[in-house]
Amino acid sequence: MNAKGFSLSDMNGEFRDPVVKRVVEKFRTRSDVGFEKYGTTLDEERTTKMKGLMKYLIDIQEELMDAILYIQTAQEELKEQLLNEIQKES
């Protein structure tokens, strides 16, 4: 077993945890979309030196910045929904 919820048998498509299975399926789908868009895999990109380490770090930083914006937006949406529910109850 490599980690909680994941074992080597998972490589054969058998998952102990259905949540892990759903996440792996999302990774597969995202990989397919990326390949369609860019015509290469991350492994090919790395091993052929198509992109250097600095570009990977910039990509990570940009993705994390986007994630923070999504978190803020989701928090504001949730707050608005909760306030609307409170107003309906009063």
GROMACS .gro file of N, CA, C and O in nm:
model
  360
    1MET      N    1   0.084  -0.117   0.000
    1MET     CA    2   0.000   0.000   0.000
    1MET      C    3   0.089   0.124   0.000
    1MET      O    4   0.180   0.135   0.078
    2ASN      N    5   0.061   0.218  -0.091
    2ASN     CA    6   0.140   0.339  -0.102
    2ASN      C    7   0.090   0.450  -0.011
    2ASN      O    8   0.167   0.526   0.043
    3ALA      N    9  -0.040   0.463   0.000
    3ALA     CA   10  -0.099   0.569   0.082
    3ALA      C   11  -0.239   0.525   0.121
    3ALA      O   12  -0.295   0.435   0.062
    4LYS      N   13  -0.293   0.587   0.221
    4LYS     CA   14  -0.428   0.552   0.265
    4LYS      C   15  -0.525   0.569   0.149
    4LYS      O   16  -0.531   0.673   0.085
    5GLY      N   17  -0.603   0.466   0.122
    5GLY     CA   18  -0.700   0.472   0.015
    5GLY      C   19  -0.647   0.433  -0.121
    5GLY      O   20  -0.719   0.433  -0.218
    6PHE      N   21  -0.519   0.396  -0.129
    6PHE     CA   22  -0.459   0.365  -0.258
    6PHE      C   23  -0.366   0.246  -0.241
    6PHE      O   24  -0.288   0.241  -0.147
    7SER      N   25  -0.377   0.151  -0.330
    7SER     CA   26  -0.285   0.037  -0.326
    7SER      C   27  -0.238   0.006  -0.467
    7SER      O   28  -0.290   0.060  -0.564
    8LEU      N   29  -0.137  -0.079  -0.477
    8LEU     CA   30  -0.083  -0.112  -0.607
    8LEU      C   31  -0.186  -0.175  -0.698
    8LEU      O   32  -0.181  -0.158  -0.819
    9SER      N   33  -0.285  -0.244  -0.642
    9SER     CA   34  -0.389  -0.305  -0.726
    9SER      C   35  -0.472  -0.197  -0.796
    9SER      O   36  -0.539  -0.225  -0.894
   10ASP      N   37  -0.466  -0.073  -0.747
   10ASP     CA   38  -0.540   0.035  -0.810
   10ASP      C   39  -0.494   0.057  -0.954
   10ASP      O   40  -0.571   0.107  -1.036
   11MET      N   41  -0.371   0.023  -0.984
   11MET     CA   42  -0.322   0.040  -1.119
   11MET      C   43  -0.400  -0.047  -1.217
   11MET      O   44  -0.403  -0.022  -1.336
   12ASN      N   45  -0.467  -0.150  -1.166
   12ASN     CA   46  -0.550  -0.238  -1.249
   12ASN      C   47  -0.694  -0.191  -1.255
   12ASN      O   48  -0.780  -0.261  -1.305
   13GLY      N   49  -0.721  -0.073  -1.201
   13GLY     CA   50  -0.856  -0.020  -1.206
   13GLY      C   51  -0.943  -0.057  -1.088
   13GLY      O   52  -1.061  -0.026  -1.087
   14GLU      N   53  -0.889  -0.127  -0.990
   14GLU     CA   54  -0.965  -0.167  -0.872
   14GLU      C   55  -0.932  -0.072  -0.758
   14GLU      O   56  -0.820  -0.067  -0.711
   15PHE      N   57  -1.031   0.005  -0.716
   15PHE     CA   58  -1.010   0.104  -0.612
   15PHE      C   59  -1.085   0.065  -0.486
   15PHE      O   60  -1.202   0.031  -0.492
   16ARG      N   61  -1.019   0.075  -0.375
   16ARG     CA   62  -1.080   0.051  -0.246
   16ARG      C   63  -1.171   0.168  -0.211
   16ARG      O   64  -1.275   0.152  -0.150
   17ASP      N   65  -1.129   0.287  -0.251
   17ASP     CA   66  -1.200   0.409  -0.214
   17ASP      C   67  -1.258   0.473  -0.341
   17ASP      O   68  -1.183   0.514  -0.430
   18PRO      N   69  -1.390   0.483  -0.351
   18PRO     CA   70  -1.450   0.541  -0.472
   18PRO      C   71  -1.414   0.688  -0.493
   18PRO      O   72  -1.413   0.736  -0.606
   19VAL      N   73  -1.380   0.758  -0.386
   19VAL     CA   74  -1.338   0.898  -0.401
   19VAL      C   75  -1.206   0.903  -0.477
   19VAL      O   76  -1.188   0.985  -0.568
   20VAL      N   77  -1.114   0.814  -0.443
   20VAL     CA   78  -0.984   0.808  -0.512
   20VAL      C   79  -1.008   0.775  -0.660
   20VAL      O   80  -0.948   0.836  -0.748
   21LYS      N   81  -1.098   0.683  -0.686
   21LYS     CA   82  -1.128   0.645  -0.824
   21LYS      C   83  -1.179   0.765  -0.902
   21LYS      O   84  -1.137   0.788  -1.016
   22ARG      N   85  -1.268   0.843  -0.843
   22ARG     CA   86  -1.322   0.960  -0.913
   22ARG      C   87  -1.213   1.063  -0.942
   22ARG      O   88  -1.210   1.123  -1.049
   23VAL      N   89  -1.121   1.081  -0.847
   23VAL     CA   90  -1.011   1.177  -0.868
   23VAL      C   91  -0.919   1.129  -0.979
   23VAL      O   92  -0.878   1.207  -1.066
   24VAL      N   93  -0.887   1.001  -0.979
   24VAL     CA   94  -0.800   0.945  -1.083
   24VAL      C   95  -0.865   0.962  -1.220
   24VAL      O   96  -0.799   0.999  -1.318
   25GLU      N   97  -0.996   0.940  -1.227
   25GLU     CA   98  -1.066   0.960  -1.354
   25GLU      C   99  -1.059   1.106  -1.399
   25GLU      O  100  -1.044   1.133  -1.518
   26LYS      N  101  -1.066   1.199  -1.305
   26LYS     CA  102  -1.052   1.340  -1.340
   26LYS      C  103  -0.912   1.369  -1.393
   26LYS      O  104  -0.896   1.446  -1.488
   27PHE      N  105  -0.811   1.308  -1.333
   27PHE     CA  106  -0.674   1.325  -1.383
   27PHE      C  107  -0.662   1.270  -1.525
   27PHE      O  108  -0.599   1.331  -1.612
   28ARG      N  109  -0.721   1.154  -1.549
   28ARG     CA  110  -0.715   1.096  -1.684
   28ARG      C  111  -0.781   1.188  -1.786
   28ARG      O  112  -0.726   1.212  -1.893
   29THR      N  113  -0.898   1.238  -1.750
   29THR     CA  114  -0.970   1.328  -1.841
   29THR      C  115  -0.890   1.455  -1.865
   29THR      O  116  -0.876   1.501  -1.979
   30ARG      N  117  -0.833   1.511  -1.758
   30ARG     CA  118  -0.754   1.633  -1.772
   30ARG      C  119  -0.630   1.608  -1.858
   30ARG      O  120  -0.591   1.692  -1.939
   31SER      N  121  -0.569   1.493  -1.843
   31SER     CA  122  -0.454   1.457  -1.924
   31SER      C  123  -0.493   1.450  -2.072
   31SER      O  124  -0.421   1.498  -2.159
   32ASP      N  125  -0.608   1.391  -2.100
   32ASP     CA  126  -0.656   1.382  -2.238
   32ASP      C  127  -0.681   1.520  -2.297
   32ASP      O  128  -0.644   1.547  -2.412
   33VAL      N  129  -0.743   1.608  -2.219
   33VAL     CA  130  -0.769   1.745  -2.265
   33VAL      C  131  -0.638   1.818  -2.292
   33VAL      O  132  -0.622   1.885  -2.395
   34GLY      N  133  -0.542   1.804  -2.201
   34GLY     CA  134  -0.412   1.867  -2.219
   34GLY      C  135  -0.340   1.816  -2.343
   34GLY      O  136  -0.280   1.893  -2.417
   35PHE      N  137  -0.348   1.687  -2.365
   35PHE     CA  138  -0.283   1.629  -2.484
   35PHE      C  139  -0.348   1.682  -2.611
   35PHE      O  140  -0.279   1.715  -2.708
   36GLU      N  141  -0.481   1.689  -2.611
   36GLU     CA  142  -0.552   1.743  -2.728
   36GLU      C  143  -0.513   1.889  -2.754
   36GLU      O  144  -0.494   1.930  -2.867
   37LYS      N  145  -0.498   1.965  -2.646
   37LYS     CA  146  -0.468   2.107  -2.659
   37LYS      C  147  -0.323   2.132  -2.700
   37LYS      O  148  -0.296   2.217  -2.786
   38TYR      N  149  -0.229   2.059  -2.638
   38TYR     CA  150  -0.086   2.087  -2.657
   38TYR      C  151  -0.013   1.985  -2.744
   38TYR      O  152   0.100   2.008  -2.784
   39GLY      N  153  -0.076   1.870  -2.769
   39GLY     CA  154  -0.015   1.769  -2.855
   39GLY      C  155   0.105   1.698  -2.796
   39GLY      O  156   0.183   1.638  -2.869
   40THR      N  157   0.120   1.705  -2.663
   40THR     CA  158   0.233   1.638  -2.598
   40THR      C  159   0.194   1.604  -2.455
   40THR      O  160   0.095   1.654  -2.403
   41THR      N  161   0.272   1.518  -2.393
   41THR     CA  162   0.250   1.484  -2.253
   41THR      C  163   0.348   1.563  -2.166
   41THR      O  164   0.448   1.615  -2.218
   42LEU      N  165   0.321   1.570  -2.038
   42LEU     CA  166   0.416   1.636  -1.947
   42LEU      C  167   0.550   1.565  -1.948
   42LEU      O  168   0.655   1.629  -1.942
   43ASP      N  169   0.548   1.434  -1.957
   43ASP     CA  170   0.673   1.358  -1.959
   43ASP      C  171   0.755   1.392  -2.083
   43ASP      O  172   0.876   1.417  -2.074
   44GLU      N  173   0.690   1.396  -2.200
   44GLU     CA  174   0.762   1.432  -2.322
   44GLU      C  175   0.814   1.576  -2.313
   44GLU      O  176   0.926   1.604  -2.356
   45GLU      N  177   0.730   1.663  -2.259
   45GLU     CA  178   0.769   1.803  -2.244
   45GLU      C  179   0.896   1.816  -2.159
   45GLU      O  180   0.987   1.891  -2.190
   46ARG      N  181   0.900   1.738  -2.051
   46ARG     CA  182   1.014   1.743  -1.960
   46ARG      C  183   1.137   1.676  -2.021
   46ARG      O  184   1.246   1.734  -2.022
   47THR      N  185   1.121   1.556  -2.072
   47THR     CA  186   1.237   1.480  -2.118
   47THR      C  187   1.298   1.536  -2.246
   47THR      O  188   1.416   1.516  -2.273
   48THR      N  189   1.219   1.609  -2.325
   48THR     CA  190   1.274   1.671  -2.446
   48THR      C  191   1.314   1.816  -2.420
   48THR      O  192   1.353   1.887  -2.514
   49LYS      N  193   1.301   1.858  -2.294
   49LYS     CA  194   1.340   1.994  -2.252
   49LYS      C  195   1.262   2.103  -2.327
   49LYS      O  196   1.315   2.210  -2.356
   50MET      N  197   1.136   2.074  -2.357
   50MET     CA  198   1.050   2.174  -2.422
   50MET      C  199   1.023   2.291  -2.329
   50MET      O  200   0.994   2.401  -2.373
   51LYS      N  201   1.026   2.264  -2.200
   51LYS     CA  202   0.998   2.366  -2.100
   51LYS      C  203   1.097   2.349  -1.987
   51LYS      O  204   1.121   2.239  -1.940
   52GLY      N  205   1.154   2.459  -1.941
   52GLY     CA  206   1.252   2.452  -1.834
   52GLY      C  207   1.187   2.461  -1.696
   52GLY      O  208   1.068   2.486  -1.682
   53LEU      N  209   1.269   2.440  -1.596
   53LEU     CA  210   1.224   2.440  -1.458
   53LEU      C  211   1.157   2.572  -1.420
   53LEU      O  212   1.053   2.574  -1.353
   54MET      N  213   1.212   2.684  -1.463
   54MET     CA  214   1.153   2.814  -1.429
   54MET      C  215   1.011   2.825  -1.484
   54MET      O  216   0.921   2.875  -1.416
   55LYS      N  217   0.987   2.777  -1.605
   55LYS     CA  218   0.852   2.783  -1.663
   55LYS      C  219   0.755   2.697  -1.583
   55LYS      O  220   0.640   2.736  -1.562
   56TYR      N  221   0.801   2.581  -1.536
   56TYR     CA  222   0.715   2.497  -1.452
   56TYR      C  223   0.679   2.572  -1.323
   56TYR      O  224   0.564   2.570  -1.278
   57LEU      N  225   0.777   2.639  -1.265
   57LEU     CA  226   0.751   2.714  -1.141
   57LEU      C  227   0.654   2.831  -1.166
   57LEU      O  228   0.566   2.857  -1.084
   58ILE      N  229   0.669   2.897  -1.278
   58ILE     CA  230   0.576   3.005  -1.312
   58ILE      C  231   0.436   2.949  -1.332
   58ILE      O  232   0.336   3.005  -1.284
   59ASP      N  233   0.424   2.835  -1.402
   59ASP     CA  234   0.294   2.772  -1.423
   59ASP      C  235   0.228   2.736  -1.290
   59ASP      O  236   0.109   2.759  -1.270
   60ILE      N  237   0.307   2.679  -1.199
   60ILE     CA  238   0.254   2.643  -1.067
   60ILE      C  239   0.205   2.766  -0.994
   60ILE      O  240   0.093   2.768  -0.939
   61GLN      N  241   0.285   2.871  -0.995
   61GLN     CA  242   0.248   2.994  -0.926
   61GLN      C  243   0.118   3.050  -0.983
   61GLN      O  244   0.027   3.090  -0.908
   62GLU      N  245   0.106   3.054  -1.115
   62GLU     CA  246  -0.015   3.107  -1.177
   62GLU      C  247  -0.137   3.021  -1.143
   62GLU      O  248  -0.246   3.075  -1.116
   63GLU      N  249  -0.121   2.890  -1.143
   63GLU     CA  250  -0.233   2.801  -1.108
   63GLU      C  251  -0.277   2.821  -0.963
   63GLU      O  252  -0.396   2.822  -0.933
   64LEU      N  253  -0.180   2.838  -0.874
   64LEU     CA  254  -0.214   2.860  -0.733
   64LEU      C  255  -0.281   2.995  -0.713
   64LEU      O  256  -0.373   3.009  -0.632
   65MET      N  257  -0.237   3.094  -0.788
   65MET     CA  258  -0.302   3.225  -0.780
   65MET      C  259  -0.447   3.214  -0.827
   65MET      O  260  -0.538   3.270  -0.764
   66ASP      N  261  -0.470   3.141  -0.936
   66ASP     CA  262  -0.606   3.118  -0.984
   66ASP      C  263  -0.688   3.046  -0.878
   66ASP      O  264  -0.804   3.081  -0.853
   67ALA      N  265  -0.628   2.946  -0.814
   67ALA     CA  266  -0.700   2.870  -0.711
   67ALA      C  267  -0.744   2.960  -0.597
   67ALA      O  268  -0.856   2.948  -0.546
   68ILE      N  269  -0.659   3.052  -0.556
   68ILE     CA  270  -0.695   3.144  -0.448
   68ILE      C  271  -0.811   3.232  -0.491
   68ILE      O  272  -0.903   3.258  -0.413
   69LEU      N  273  -0.811   3.276  -0.615
   69LEU     CA  274  -0.923   3.356  -0.665
   69LEU      C  275  -1.052   3.275  -0.665
   69LEU      O  276  -1.159   3.326  -0.628
   70TYR      N  277  -1.045   3.148  -0.704
   70TYR     CA  278  -1.163   3.062  -0.701
   70TYR      C  279  -1.213   3.041  -0.559
   70TYR      O  280  -1.333   3.040  -0.533
   71ILE      N  281  -1.121   3.023  -0.465
   71ILE     CA  282  -1.159   3.007  -0.324
   71ILE      C  283  -1.231   3.131  -0.275
   71ILE      O  284  -1.337   3.122  -0.210
   72GLN      N  285  -1.177   3.248  -0.304
   72GLN     CA  286  -1.239   3.374  -0.261
   72GLN      C  287  -1.379   3.387  -0.321
   72GLN      O  288  -1.474   3.423  -0.251
   73THR      N  289  -1.393   3.358  -0.448
   73THR     CA  290  -1.522   3.367  -0.514
   73THR      C  291  -1.622   3.269  -0.453
   73THR      O  292  -1.738   3.305  -0.428
   74ALA      N  293  -1.578   3.147  -0.426
   74ALA     CA  294  -1.665   3.047  -0.365
   74ALA      C  295  -1.707   3.089  -0.225
   74ALA      O  296  -1.823   3.071  -0.185
   75GLN      N  297  -1.615   3.147  -0.149
   75GLN     CA  298  -1.648   3.195  -0.014
   75GLN      C  299  -1.754   3.305  -0.022
   75GLN      O  300  -1.848   3.305   0.058
   76GLU      N  301  -1.738   3.396  -0.115
   76GLU     CA  302  -1.834   3.505  -0.129
   76GLU      C  303  -1.971   3.451  -0.170
   76GLU      O  304  -2.074   3.496  -0.119
   77GLU      N  305  -1.972   3.353  -0.260
   77GLU     CA  306  -2.098   3.291  -0.303
   77GLU      C  307  -2.166   3.220  -0.186
   77GLU      O  308  -2.286   3.233  -0.165
   78LEU      N  309  -2.088   3.144  -0.108
   78LEU     CA  310  -2.144   3.074   0.007
   78LEU      C  311  -2.198   3.172   0.110
   78LEU      O  312  -2.307   3.153   0.164
   79LYS      N  313  -2.123   3.277   0.137
   79LYS     CA  314  -2.168   3.379   0.233
   79LYS      C  315  -2.299   3.440   0.187
   79LYS      O  316  -2.392   3.456   0.266
   80GLU      N  317  -2.309   3.471   0.059
   80GLU     CA  318  -2.432   3.528   0.003
   80GLU      C  319  -2.549   3.431   0.018
   80GLU      O  320  -2.659   3.470   0.056
   81GLN      N  321  -2.525   3.304  -0.011
   81GLN     CA  322  -2.630   3.203   0.003
   81GLN      C  323  -2.676   3.191   0.149
   81GLN      O  324  -2.795   3.182   0.176
   82LEU      N  325  -2.580   3.189   0.242
   82LEU     CA  326  -2.615   3.177   0.384
   82LEU      C  327  -2.692   3.299   0.431
   82LEU      O  328  -2.790   3.286   0.507
   83LEU      N  329  -2.652   3.418   0.388
   83LEU     CA  330  -2.724   3.539   0.426
   83LEU      C  331  -2.866   3.538   0.369
   83LEU      O  332  -2.962   3.578   0.438
   84ASN      N  333  -2.883   3.491   0.248
   84ASN     CA  334  -3.016   3.481   0.188
   84ASN      C  335  -3.104   3.383   0.266
   84ASN      O  336  -3.222   3.409   0.286
   85GLU      N  337  -3.048   3.271   0.310
   85GLU     CA  338  -3.123   3.173   0.389
   85GLU      C  339  -3.166   3.232   0.523
   85GLU      O  340  -3.278   3.212   0.567
   86ILE      N  341  -3.074   3.306   0.586
   86ILE     CA  342  -3.105   3.370   0.715
   86ILE      C  343  -3.217   3.472   0.697
   86ILE      O  344  -3.310   3.478   0.777
   87GLN      N  345  -3.210   3.549   0.590
   87GLN     CA  346  -3.313   3.650   0.563
   87GLN      C  347  -3.449   3.586   0.538
   87GLN      O  348  -3.552   3.639   0.579
   88LYS      N  349  -3.450   3.472   0.469
   88LYS     CA  350  -3.576   3.401   0.443
   88LYS      C  351  -3.638   3.349   0.571
   88LYS      O  352  -3.760   3.344   0.585
   89GLU      N  353  -3.554   3.307   0.666
   89GLU     CA  354  -3.603   3.251   0.792
   89GLU      C  355  -3.655   3.360   0.886
   89GLU      O  356  -3.732   3.332   0.976
   90SER      N  357  -3.613   3.488   0.870
   90SER     CA  358  -3.656   3.591   0.964
   90SER      C  359  -3.780   3.663   0.918
   90SER      O  360  -3.840   3.654   0.827
   0.00000   0.00000   0.00000
